CSV table of C-alpha atoms and ligand atoms in Angstrom, one decimal:
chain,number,residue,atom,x,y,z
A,679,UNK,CA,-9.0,14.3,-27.1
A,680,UNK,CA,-6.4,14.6,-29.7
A,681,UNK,CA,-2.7,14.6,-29.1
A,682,UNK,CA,-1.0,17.7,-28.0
A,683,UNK,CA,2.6,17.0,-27.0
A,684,UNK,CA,4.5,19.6,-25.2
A,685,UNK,CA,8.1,19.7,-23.9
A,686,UNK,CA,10.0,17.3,-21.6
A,687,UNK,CA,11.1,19.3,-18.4
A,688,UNK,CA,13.9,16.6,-17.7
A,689,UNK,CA,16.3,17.3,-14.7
A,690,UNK,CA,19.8,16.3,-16.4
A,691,UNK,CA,22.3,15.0,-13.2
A,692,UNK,CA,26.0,14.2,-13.8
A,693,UNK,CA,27.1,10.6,-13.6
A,694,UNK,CA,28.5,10.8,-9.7
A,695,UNK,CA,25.2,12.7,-8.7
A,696,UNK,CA,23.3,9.8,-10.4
A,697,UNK,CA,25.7,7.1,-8.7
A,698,UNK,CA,25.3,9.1,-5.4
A,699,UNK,CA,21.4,9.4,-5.6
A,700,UNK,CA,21.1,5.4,-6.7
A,701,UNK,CA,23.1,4.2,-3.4
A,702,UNK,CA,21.0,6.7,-1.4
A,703,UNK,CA,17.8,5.3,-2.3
A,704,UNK,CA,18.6,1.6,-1.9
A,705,UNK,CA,20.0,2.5,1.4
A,706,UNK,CA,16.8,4.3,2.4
A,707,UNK,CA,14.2,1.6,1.1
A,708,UNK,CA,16.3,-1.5,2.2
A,709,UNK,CA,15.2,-0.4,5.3
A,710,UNK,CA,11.6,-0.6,4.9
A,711,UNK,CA,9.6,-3.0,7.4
A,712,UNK,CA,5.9,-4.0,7.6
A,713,UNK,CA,5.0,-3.6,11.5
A,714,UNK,CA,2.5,-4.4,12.9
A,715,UNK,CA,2.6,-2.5,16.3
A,716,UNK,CA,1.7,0.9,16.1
A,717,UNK,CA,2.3,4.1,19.1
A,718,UNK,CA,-0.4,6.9,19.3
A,719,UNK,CA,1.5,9.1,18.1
A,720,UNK,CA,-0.2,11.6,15.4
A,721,UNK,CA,0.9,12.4,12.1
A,722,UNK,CA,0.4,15.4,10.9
A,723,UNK,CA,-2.5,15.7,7.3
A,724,UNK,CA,0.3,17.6,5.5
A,725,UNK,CA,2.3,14.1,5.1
A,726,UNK,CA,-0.1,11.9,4.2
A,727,UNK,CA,-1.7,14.2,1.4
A,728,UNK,CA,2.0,14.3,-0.1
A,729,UNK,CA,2.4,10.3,-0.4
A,730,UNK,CA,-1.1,10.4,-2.0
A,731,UNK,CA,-0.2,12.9,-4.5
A,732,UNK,CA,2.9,11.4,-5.0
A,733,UNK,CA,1.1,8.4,-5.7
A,734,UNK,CA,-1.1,10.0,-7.6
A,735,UNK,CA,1.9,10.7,-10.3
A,736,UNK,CA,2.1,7.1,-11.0
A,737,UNK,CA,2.6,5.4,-14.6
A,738,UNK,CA,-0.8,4.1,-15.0
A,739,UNK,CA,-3.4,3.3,-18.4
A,740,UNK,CA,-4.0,5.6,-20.9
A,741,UNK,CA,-3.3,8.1,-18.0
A,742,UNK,CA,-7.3,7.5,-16.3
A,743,UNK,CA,-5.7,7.2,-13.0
A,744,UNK,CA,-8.0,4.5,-11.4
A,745,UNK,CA,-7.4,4.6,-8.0
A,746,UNK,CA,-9.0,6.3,-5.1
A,747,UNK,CA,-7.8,6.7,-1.5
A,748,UNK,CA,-9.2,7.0,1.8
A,749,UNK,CA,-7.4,8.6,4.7
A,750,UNK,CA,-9.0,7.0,8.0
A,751,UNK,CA,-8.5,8.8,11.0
A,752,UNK,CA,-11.6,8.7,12.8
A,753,UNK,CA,-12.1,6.3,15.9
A,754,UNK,CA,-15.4,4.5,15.0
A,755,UNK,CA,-14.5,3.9,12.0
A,756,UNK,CA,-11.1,2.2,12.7
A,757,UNK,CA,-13.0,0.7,15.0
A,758,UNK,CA,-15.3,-0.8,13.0
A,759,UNK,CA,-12.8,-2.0,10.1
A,760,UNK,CA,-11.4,-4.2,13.0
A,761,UNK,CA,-14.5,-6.0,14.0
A,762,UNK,CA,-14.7,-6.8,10.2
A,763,UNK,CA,-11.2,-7.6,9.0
A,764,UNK,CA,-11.1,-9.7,12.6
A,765,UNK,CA,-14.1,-11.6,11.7
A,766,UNK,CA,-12.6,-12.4,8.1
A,767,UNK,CA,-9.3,-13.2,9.1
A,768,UNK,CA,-10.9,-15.8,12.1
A,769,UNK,CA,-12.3,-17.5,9.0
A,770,UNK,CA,-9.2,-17.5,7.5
A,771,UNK,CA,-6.8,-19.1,10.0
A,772,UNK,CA,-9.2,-21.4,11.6
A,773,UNK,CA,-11.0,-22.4,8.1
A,774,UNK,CA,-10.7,-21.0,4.5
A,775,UNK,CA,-6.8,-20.9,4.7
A,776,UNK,CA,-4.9,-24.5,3.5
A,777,UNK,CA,-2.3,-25.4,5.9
A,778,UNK,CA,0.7,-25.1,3.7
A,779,UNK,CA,-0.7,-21.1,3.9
A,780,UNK,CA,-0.3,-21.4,7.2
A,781,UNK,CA,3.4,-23.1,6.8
A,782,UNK,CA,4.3,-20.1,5.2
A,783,UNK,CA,2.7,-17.5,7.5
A,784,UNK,CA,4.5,-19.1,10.2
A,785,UNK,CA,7.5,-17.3,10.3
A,786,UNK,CA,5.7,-14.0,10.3
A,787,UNK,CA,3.9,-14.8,14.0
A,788,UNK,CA,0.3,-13.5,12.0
A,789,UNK,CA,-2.8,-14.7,13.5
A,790,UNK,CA,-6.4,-12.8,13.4
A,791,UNK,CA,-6.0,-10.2,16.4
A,792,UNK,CA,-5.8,-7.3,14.6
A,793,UNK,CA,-5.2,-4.7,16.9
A,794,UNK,CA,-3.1,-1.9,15.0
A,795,UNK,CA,-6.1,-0.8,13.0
A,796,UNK,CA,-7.4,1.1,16.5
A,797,UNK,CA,-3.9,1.4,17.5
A,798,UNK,CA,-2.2,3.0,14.5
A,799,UNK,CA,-3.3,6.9,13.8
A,800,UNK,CA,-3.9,6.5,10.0
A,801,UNK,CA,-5.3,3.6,7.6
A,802,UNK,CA,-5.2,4.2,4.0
A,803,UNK,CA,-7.6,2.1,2.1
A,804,UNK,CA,-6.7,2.1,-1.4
A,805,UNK,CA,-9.3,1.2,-4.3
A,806,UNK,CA,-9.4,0.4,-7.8
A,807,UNK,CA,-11.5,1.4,-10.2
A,808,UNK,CA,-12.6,-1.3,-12.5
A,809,UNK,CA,-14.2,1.9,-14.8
A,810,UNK,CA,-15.5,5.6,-13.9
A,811,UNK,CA,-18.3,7.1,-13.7
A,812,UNK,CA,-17.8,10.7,-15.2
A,813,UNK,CA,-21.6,13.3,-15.8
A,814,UNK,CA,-23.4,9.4,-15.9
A,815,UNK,CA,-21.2,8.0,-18.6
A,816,UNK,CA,-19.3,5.1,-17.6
A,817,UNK,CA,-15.7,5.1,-18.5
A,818,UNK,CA,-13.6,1.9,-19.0
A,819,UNK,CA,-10.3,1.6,-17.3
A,820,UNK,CA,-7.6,-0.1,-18.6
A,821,UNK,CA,-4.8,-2.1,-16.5
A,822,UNK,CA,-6.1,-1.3,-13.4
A,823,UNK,CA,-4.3,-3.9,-10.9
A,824,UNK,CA,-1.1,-2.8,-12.5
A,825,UNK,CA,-1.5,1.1,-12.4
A,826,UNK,CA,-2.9,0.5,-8.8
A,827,UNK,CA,0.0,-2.2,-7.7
A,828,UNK,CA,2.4,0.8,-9.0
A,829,UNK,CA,0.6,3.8,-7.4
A,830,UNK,CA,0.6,1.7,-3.9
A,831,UNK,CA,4.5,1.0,-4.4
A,832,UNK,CA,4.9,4.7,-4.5
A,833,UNK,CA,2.7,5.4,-1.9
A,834,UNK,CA,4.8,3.2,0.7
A,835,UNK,CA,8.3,4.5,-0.9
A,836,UNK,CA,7.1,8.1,0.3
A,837,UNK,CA,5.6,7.3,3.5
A,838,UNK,CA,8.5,5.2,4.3
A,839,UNK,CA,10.8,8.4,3.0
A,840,UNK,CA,9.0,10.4,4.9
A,841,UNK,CA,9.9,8.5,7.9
A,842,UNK,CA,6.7,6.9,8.8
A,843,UNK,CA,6.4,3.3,9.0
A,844,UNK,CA,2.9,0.9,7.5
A,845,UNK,CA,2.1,-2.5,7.3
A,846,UNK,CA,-0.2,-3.6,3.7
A,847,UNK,CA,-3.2,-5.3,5.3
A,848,UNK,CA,-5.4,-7.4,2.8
A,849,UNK,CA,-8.0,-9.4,4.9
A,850,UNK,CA,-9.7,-11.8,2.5
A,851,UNK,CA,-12.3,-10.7,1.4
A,852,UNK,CA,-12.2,-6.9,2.2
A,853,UNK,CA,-15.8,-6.4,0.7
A,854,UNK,CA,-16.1,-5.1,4.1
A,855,UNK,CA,-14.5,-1.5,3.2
A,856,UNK,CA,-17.3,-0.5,0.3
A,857,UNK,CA,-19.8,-0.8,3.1
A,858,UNK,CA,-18.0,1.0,5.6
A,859,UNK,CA,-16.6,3.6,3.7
A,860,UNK,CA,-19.2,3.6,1.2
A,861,UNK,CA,-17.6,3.7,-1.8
A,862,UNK,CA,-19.9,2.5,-4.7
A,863,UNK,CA,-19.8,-0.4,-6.3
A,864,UNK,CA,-17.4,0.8,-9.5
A,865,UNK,CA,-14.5,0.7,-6.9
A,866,UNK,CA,-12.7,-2.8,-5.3
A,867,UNK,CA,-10.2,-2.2,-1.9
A,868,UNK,CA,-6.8,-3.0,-3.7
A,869,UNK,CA,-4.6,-2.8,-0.1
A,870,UNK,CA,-5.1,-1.1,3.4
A,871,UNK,CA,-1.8,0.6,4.3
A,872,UNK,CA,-1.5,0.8,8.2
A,873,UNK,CA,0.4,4.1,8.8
A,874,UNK,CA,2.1,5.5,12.1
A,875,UNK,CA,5.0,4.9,13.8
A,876,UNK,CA,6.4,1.6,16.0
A,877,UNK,CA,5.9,1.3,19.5
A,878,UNK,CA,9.0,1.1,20.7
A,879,UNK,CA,10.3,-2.1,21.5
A,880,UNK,CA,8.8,-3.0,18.6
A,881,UNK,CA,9.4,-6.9,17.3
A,882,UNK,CA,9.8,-7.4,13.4
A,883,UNK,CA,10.6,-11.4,11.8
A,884,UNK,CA,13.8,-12.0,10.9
A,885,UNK,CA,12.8,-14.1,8.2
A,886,UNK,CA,11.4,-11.2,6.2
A,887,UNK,CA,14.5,-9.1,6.3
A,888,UNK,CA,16.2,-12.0,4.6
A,889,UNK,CA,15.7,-10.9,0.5
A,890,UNK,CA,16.7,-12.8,-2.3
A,891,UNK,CA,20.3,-11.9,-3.7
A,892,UNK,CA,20.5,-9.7,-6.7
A,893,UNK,CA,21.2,-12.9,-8.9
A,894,UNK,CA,18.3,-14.8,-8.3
A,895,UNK,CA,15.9,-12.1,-9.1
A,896,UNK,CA,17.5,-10.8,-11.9
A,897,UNK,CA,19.0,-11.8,-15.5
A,898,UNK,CA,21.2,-9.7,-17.7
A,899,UNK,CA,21.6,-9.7,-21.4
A,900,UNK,CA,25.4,-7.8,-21.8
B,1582,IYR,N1,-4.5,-11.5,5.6
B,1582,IYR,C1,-4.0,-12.3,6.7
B,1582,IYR,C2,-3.0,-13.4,6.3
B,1582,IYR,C3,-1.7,-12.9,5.7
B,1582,IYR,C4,-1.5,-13.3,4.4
B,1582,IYR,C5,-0.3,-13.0,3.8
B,1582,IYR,I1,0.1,-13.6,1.9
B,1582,IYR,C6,0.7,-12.2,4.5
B,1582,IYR,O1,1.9,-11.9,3.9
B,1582,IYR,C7,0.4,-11.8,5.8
B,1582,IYR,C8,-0.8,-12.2,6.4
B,1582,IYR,C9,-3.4,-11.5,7.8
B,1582,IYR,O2,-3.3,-10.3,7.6
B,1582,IYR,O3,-3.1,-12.0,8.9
């Protein structure tokens, strides 16, 4: 496909509406937590198929977008992608992981219960396409884990906009997902987004609310 550029539709703001907008947002995302205790409560389709479109707008490689999502509401199946991940993640704690893992899992209170994928109304599993598959042809994808990583970051900025609050799962290995959500062997699970709202009295750890200082994870050239 040759290149056919067309105009920029660029929304100019003045400087204070730019200052404004830049406070707003670090405000709103500061607040972000991972939970990991979810209430019942539903959430309406309209919300979710927003953050996945907005995702879907991401920066990505030569613009193949290679990333698929799947929207898990139904019981048996959340069901189902607990007994896995549980049976992974007892592995993991009681063998595969070293203990300086452990050391710094610690402060989190983790351990292989599982429970908020029943509780939680919505898991997102989010996959990546190593290439497509497009009328038989395969197609080869280019940065993949870094269009994906992207896409997922703003996947949780507009969930957590929209007021809803996730956890990113990864039990290791999550193999586990192709089978149950048979999806075909082009695609990897990336992340699974836990997605609801807390139950109140909800406990988060300190220790992950402490981030590093704007110094430390940043250098300037002036
Ligand atoms: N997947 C495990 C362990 C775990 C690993 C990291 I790195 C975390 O930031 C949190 C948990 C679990 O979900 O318990």
């Amino acid at each position: 496909m040759k290149y056919q550029p067309v105009k920029l539709k660029h929304t100019f703001l003045s400087i204070n509406e730019i200052k404004e907008r830049s406070q707003f947002f670090y405000n709103l995302i500061k607040k972000r937590r991972s939970i990991r205790q979810f209430s019942l409560k539903k959430i309406d389709d309209n919300i979710i198929k927003n953050a996945i479109k907005s995702a879907g707008t991401a920066p990505n490689g030569a613009n193949l977008q290679p990333w698929h999502f799947v929207v898990i509401k139904n019981k048996k199946i959340k069901k189902a992608i607990k007994k896995a991940a549980e049976k992974e993640e007892e592995k993991f704690y009681n063998k595969v992981a070293p203990p300086e893992w452990l050391k710094a899992l610690q402060p989190l209170g983790t351990d292989e219960h599982k429970e908020f994928l029943e509780e939680a109304p919505i898991l997102i599993a989010v996959f990546e396409k190593k290439f497509s598959i497009e009328k038989k042809v395969k197609i080869k994808n280019y940065y993949v884990k870094e269009s994906v990583g992207i896409a997922t970051g703003i996947l949780i900025s507009a969930l957590h906009y929209s007021g809803l609050c996730m956890l990113t799962h990864t039990p290791s290995p999550m193999t586990f997902l192709n089978k149950i959500l048979k999806r075909p062997i082009n695609e990897k699970p990336f992340v699974l987004l836990v997605v609801g709202f807390p139950k109140s009295n909800t406990k988060v750890p300190k220790f992950a609310s402490q981030k590093k200082s704007l110094d430390k994870i940043s250098t300037w050239f002036k």
